[in-house]
PDB file of C-alpha atoms in Angstrom:
ATOM      1  CA  MET A   1       0.000   0.000   0.000  1.00 79.00           C
ATOM      2  CA  ALA A   2       2.782   2.438   0.919  1.00 85.00           C
ATOM      3  CA  ASP A   3       4.569   1.726  -2.361  1.00 87.00           C
ATOM      4  CA  ALA A   4       1.464   2.338  -4.473  1.00 90.00           C
ATOM      5  CA  LEU A   5       0.693   5.566  -2.620  1.00 92.00           C
ATOM      6  CA  CYS A   6       4.242   6.880  -2.951  1.00 93.00           C
ATOM      7  CA  ARG A   7       4.479   5.944  -6.634  1.00 93.00           C
ATOM      8  CA  ARG A   8       1.207   7.749  -7.385  1.00 94.00           C
ATOM      9  CA  TYR A   9       2.262  10.956  -5.635  1.00 93.00           C
ATOM     10  CA  GLU A  10       5.739  10.704  -7.143  1.00 95.00           C
ATOM     11  CA  THR A  11       4.196  10.538 -10.634  1.00 95.00           C
ATOM     12  CA  LEU A  12       1.942  13.534  -9.945  1.00 93.00           C
ATOM     13  CA  ALA A  13       4.847  15.569  -8.560  1.00 94.00           C
ATOM     14  CA  ARG A  14       7.076  14.796 -11.536  1.00 94.00           C
ATOM     15  CA  GLN A  15       4.265  15.704 -13.937  1.00 94.00           C
ATOM     16  CA  ALA A  16       4.021  19.058 -12.138  1.00 92.00           C
ATOM     17  CA  GLY A  17       7.727  19.699 -12.686  1.00 93.00           C
ATOM     18  CA  ILE A  18       8.936  18.848  -9.181  1.00 93.00           C
ATOM     19  CA  ASP A  19      12.235  16.981  -8.795  1.00 95.00           C
ATOM     20  CA  VAL A  20      11.567  13.865  -6.687  1.00 96.00           C
ATOM     21  CA  GLU A  21      14.002  11.620  -4.870  1.00 96.00           C
ATOM     22  CA  LEU A  22      12.459   8.552  -3.231  1.00 94.00           C
ATOM     23  CA  VAL A  23      14.492   6.092  -1.181  1.00 93.00           C
ATOM     24  CA  ALA A  24      12.303   3.555   0.570  1.00 88.00           C
ATOM     25  CA  ALA A  25      13.130   0.259   2.244  1.00 83.00           C
ATOM     26  CA  LEU A  26       9.944  -0.937   3.873  1.00 83.00           C
ATOM     27  CA  PRO A  27       9.013  -4.636   3.873  1.00 79.00           C
ATOM     28  CA  GLU A  28       5.373  -5.731   3.759  1.00 77.00           C
ATOM     29  CA  ASP A  29       5.668  -7.077   7.315  1.00 82.00           C
ATOM     30  CA  SER A  30       7.038  -3.842   8.758  1.00 86.00           C
ATOM     31  CA  GLY A  31       4.836  -4.089  11.844  1.00 88.00           C
ATOM     32  CA  ALA A  32       2.824  -1.000  10.938  1.00 90.00           C
ATOM     33  CA  ARG A  33      -0.712  -1.145   9.608  1.00 91.00           C
ATOM     34  CA  GLY A  34      -1.080  -0.206   5.968  1.00 90.00           C
ATOM     35  CA  SER A  35      -3.844   2.233   6.853  1.00 92.00           C
ATOM     36  CA  ASP A  36      -1.589   4.000   9.371  1.00 94.00           C
ATOM     37  CA  LEU A  37       1.217   4.296   6.831  1.00 95.00           C
ATOM     38  CA  ALA A  38      -1.317   5.644   4.323  1.00 94.00           C
ATOM     39  CA  VAL A  39      -2.381   8.367   6.783  1.00 95.00           C
ATOM     40  CA  ILE A  40       1.223   9.393   7.389  1.00 96.00           C
ATOM     41  CA  LEU A  41       2.475   9.204   3.818  1.00 96.00           C
ATOM     42  CA  GLY A  42      -0.660  10.667   2.250  1.00 95.00           C
ATOM     43  CA  ASN A  43      -0.553  13.690   4.531  1.00 93.00           C
ATOM     44  CA  LEU A  44       3.185  14.200   4.068  1.00 95.00           C
ATOM     45  CA  TRP A  45       2.812  14.067   0.280  1.00 94.00           C
ATOM     46  CA  GLU A  46      -0.121  16.496   0.412  1.00 89.00           C
ATOM     47  CA  ASN A  47       1.927  18.918   2.525  1.00 87.00           C
ATOM     48  CA  ALA A  48       4.875  18.532   0.154  1.00 89.00           C
ATOM     49  CA  ALA A  49       2.720  19.886  -2.660  1.00 87.00           C
ATOM     50  CA  ALA A  50       3.847  23.258  -1.273  1.00 83.00           C
ATOM     51  CA  ALA A  51       6.871  22.692  -3.500  1.00 83.00           C
ATOM     52  CA  LEU A  52       4.690  23.975  -6.334  1.00 86.00           C
ATOM     53  CA  ARG A  53       4.852  27.433  -4.735  1.00 81.00           C
ATOM     54  CA  ALA A  54       8.660  27.430  -4.728  1.00 85.00           C
ATOM     55  CA  GLU A  55      10.783  29.060  -7.385  1.00 87.00           C
ATOM     56  CA  GLU A  56      10.569  26.823 -10.459  1.00 86.00           C
ATOM     57  CA  LYS A  57      14.247  25.811 -10.447  1.00 88.00           C
ATOM     58  CA  ARG A  58      14.089  24.901  -6.731  1.00 91.00           C
ATOM     59  CA  ARG A  59      11.039  22.636  -6.667  1.00 93.00           C
ATOM     60  CA  TYR A  60      11.905  19.347  -4.989  1.00 95.00           C
ATOM     61  CA  ILE A  61      10.643  16.599  -2.709  1.00 96.00           C
ATOM     62  CA  ARG A  62      12.938  14.102  -0.960  1.00 97.00           C
ATOM     63  CA  LEU A  63      11.393  11.110   0.807  1.00 97.00           C
ATOM     64  CA  GLN A  64      13.373   8.554   2.769  1.00 97.00           C
ATOM     65  CA  ILE A  65      11.826   5.574   4.568  1.00 95.00           C
ATOM     66  CA  GLU A  66      13.965   3.244   6.677  1.00 93.00           C
ATOM     67  CA  ASP A  67      12.898   0.125   8.539  1.00 91.00           C
ATOM     68  CA  GLY A  68      15.014  -1.723  11.064  1.00 87.00           C
ATOM     69  CA  ASP A  69      15.617  -2.497  14.710  1.00 86.00           C
ATOM     70  CA  GLY A  70      11.889  -2.410  15.463  1.00 90.00           C
ATOM     71  CA  ARG A  71      11.337   1.063  14.130  1.00 93.00           C
ATOM     72  CA  ILE A  72      10.331   2.905  10.999  1.00 95.00           C
ATOM     73  CA  LEU A  73      11.820   6.297  10.229  1.00 96.00           C
ATOM     74  CA  ILE A  74      10.161   8.498   7.618  1.00 97.00           C
ATOM     75  CA  ARG A  75      11.752  11.776   6.556  1.00 97.00           C
ATOM     76  CA  MET A  76      10.287  14.051   3.915  1.00 96.00           C
ATOM     77  CA  GLU A  77      11.884  17.311   2.888  1.00 96.00           C
ATOM     78  CA  ASN A  78      10.476  19.704   0.329  1.00 93.00           C
ATOM     79  CA  SER A  79      10.951  23.186  -0.975  1.00 92.00           C
ATOM     80  CA  TYR A  80       8.167  25.689  -0.557  1.00 87.00           C
ATOM     81  CA  GLY A  81       7.426  29.265  -1.377  1.00 82.00           C
ATOM     82  CA  GLY A  82       5.425  31.705   0.634  1.00 71.00           C
ATOM     83  CA  GLU A  83       4.630  31.839   4.289  1.00 72.00           C
ATOM     84  CA  ILE A  84       4.183  29.161   6.908  1.00 70.00           C
ATOM     85  CA  GLY A  85       1.763  29.985   9.672  1.00 68.00           C
ATOM     86  CA  VAL A  86       2.983  28.928  13.109  1.00 68.00           C
ATOM     87  CA  GLU A  87       1.320  29.751  16.400  1.00 66.00           C
ATOM     88  CA  GLU A  88       2.482  28.429  19.768  1.00 65.00           C
ATOM     89  CA  GLY A  89       4.394  25.605  18.070  1.00 65.00           C
ATOM     90  CA  ARG A  90       1.436  24.560  15.914  1.00 67.00           C
ATOM     91  CA  PHE A  91       1.491  24.731  12.136  1.00 67.00           C
ATOM     92  CA  LEU A  92      -1.641  26.461  10.957  1.00 63.00           C
ATOM     93  CA  SER A  93      -3.682  25.237   8.032  1.00 63.00           C
ATOM     94  CA  THR A  94      -3.466  27.176   4.785  1.00 63.00           C
ATOM     95  CA  LYS A  95      -6.845  25.883   3.628  1.00 62.00           C
ATOM     96  CA  PRO A  96      -9.781  28.306   3.415  1.00 59.00           C
ATOM     97  CA  GLY A  97     -11.992  28.361   6.495  1.00 58.00           C
ATOM     98  CA  ARG A  98      -9.325  26.881   8.805  1.00 55.00           C
ATOM     99  CA  ASN A  99      -7.924  30.171  10.111  1.00 57.00           C
ATOM    100  CA  ASN A 100      -5.793  29.758  13.223  1.00 56.00           C
ATOM    101  CA  ALA A 101      -6.430  26.003  13.349  1.00 59.00           C
ATOM    102  CA  GLU A 102      -3.699  23.401  13.234  1.00 62.00           C
ATOM    103  CA  GLY A 103      -3.604  21.547   9.961  1.00 64.00           C
ATOM    104  CA  ILE A 104      -5.570  18.301  10.131  1.00 79.00           C
ATOM    105  CA  GLY A 105      -2.846  16.466   8.214  1.00 85.00           C
ATOM    106  CA  ILE A 106      -0.109  17.321  10.689  1.00 88.00           C
ATOM    107  CA  ALA A 107      -2.376  16.487  13.631  1.00 88.00           C
ATOM    108  CA  SER A 108      -3.216  13.128  12.011  1.00 94.00           C
ATOM    109  CA  VAL A 109       0.449  12.280  11.469  1.00 96.00           C
ATOM    110  CA  ARG A 110       1.233  13.142  15.102  1.00 94.00           C
ATOM    111  CA  ALA A 111      -1.669  11.001  16.340  1.00 96.00           C
ATOM    112  CA  VAL A 112      -0.569   7.930  14.369  1.00 97.00           C
ATOM    113  CA  ALA A 113       3.041   8.332  15.510  1.00 97.00           C
ATOM    114  CA  ALA A 114       1.878   8.549  19.133  1.00 97.00           C
ATOM    115  CA  ARG A 115      -0.058   5.279  18.774  1.00 95.00           C
ATOM    116  CA  TYR A 116       3.228   3.593  17.864  1.00 96.00           C
ATOM    117  CA  GLY A 117       5.043   5.158  20.823  1.00 96.00           C
ATOM    118  CA  GLY A 118       6.889   7.387  18.396  1.00 97.00           C
ATOM    119  CA  MET A 119       6.898  11.017  17.439  1.00 97.00           C
ATOM    120  CA  ALA A 120       6.457  13.409  14.554  1.00 96.00           C
ATOM    121  CA  ASP A 121       8.532  16.539  14.210  1.00 94.00           C
ATOM    122  CA  PHE A 122       8.083  19.333  11.671  1.00 92.00           C
ATOM    123  CA  THR A 123      10.685  21.999  11.022  1.00 89.00           C
ATOM    124  CA  TYR A 124      11.318  24.648   8.405  1.00 88.00           C
ATOM    125  CA  THR A 125      13.854  27.155   7.173  1.00 87.00           C
ATOM    126  CA  GLY A 126      13.289  30.004   4.755  1.00 83.00           C
ATOM    127  CA  ASP A 127      12.717  27.656   1.822  1.00 87.00           C
ATOM    128  CA  THR A 128      12.685  24.057   3.132  1.00 91.00           C
ATOM    129  CA  PHE A 129      10.064  22.145   5.120  1.00 91.00           C
ATOM    130  CA  THR A 130      11.051  18.880   6.811  1.00 95.00           C
ATOM    131  CA  ALA A 131       8.834  16.243   8.395  1.00 95.00           C
ATOM    132  CA  SER A 132      10.387  13.457  10.473  1.00 97.00           C
ATOM    133  CA  VAL A 133       8.270  10.608  11.777  1.00 98.00           C
ATOM    134  CA  LEU A 134       9.406   7.767  14.034  1.00 97.00           C
ATOM    135  CA  LEU A 135       7.276   4.664  14.653  1.00 96.00           C
ATOM    136  CA  TYR A 136       8.230   1.823  16.985  1.00 95.00           C
ATOM    137  CA  THR A 137       7.052  -1.496  15.588  1.00 91.00           C
ATOM    138  CA  GLY A 138       9.178  -4.103  17.347  1.00 74.00           C
ATOM    139  CA  GLU A 139       9.101  -4.752  21.054  1.00 56.00           C
ATOM    140  CA  ARG A 140       6.870  -1.779  21.739  1.00 50.00           C
ATOM    141  CA  ILE A 141       3.254  -2.456  20.855  1.00 51.00           C
ATOM    142  CA  HIS A 142       1.261   0.371  19.323  1.00 51.00           C
ATOM    143  CA  LYS A 143      -1.894   1.506  21.062  1.00 54.00           C
ATOM    144  CA  SER A 144      -5.198   0.741  19.411  1.00 49.00           C
ATOM    145  CA  GLN A 145      -7.286   3.641  18.193  1.00 44.00           C
TER     146      GLN A 145
END
């Protein structure tokens, strides 16, 4: 499921003129539910669409997924253009009607990571947004919804 989702978004990004680098090593029996990975990856890809607002020559998305030692590490970095709304450590949605509300995608990614005893961290510089997600899948058992 994760592969199909990533390949679809990768194709769409490339068609839009975004440079994409995808390095993923995730076995089918990773210990994470496919639906949970879909929530994380789908939301990260949707957020990475901000690369379309970057200067044309600087549009990129880099996704790295590593699995090992009972954990999954997902790191997505993308260029962006424009402003990022942040209030009290929360990233604010850029969608109409969601003024001053945390983005649902970021909140969803954080919630899934927490169920796996992990974490999700989001950082940015003047032109780069980075999402890092850690899931524990080995000895630690994720909490049911």
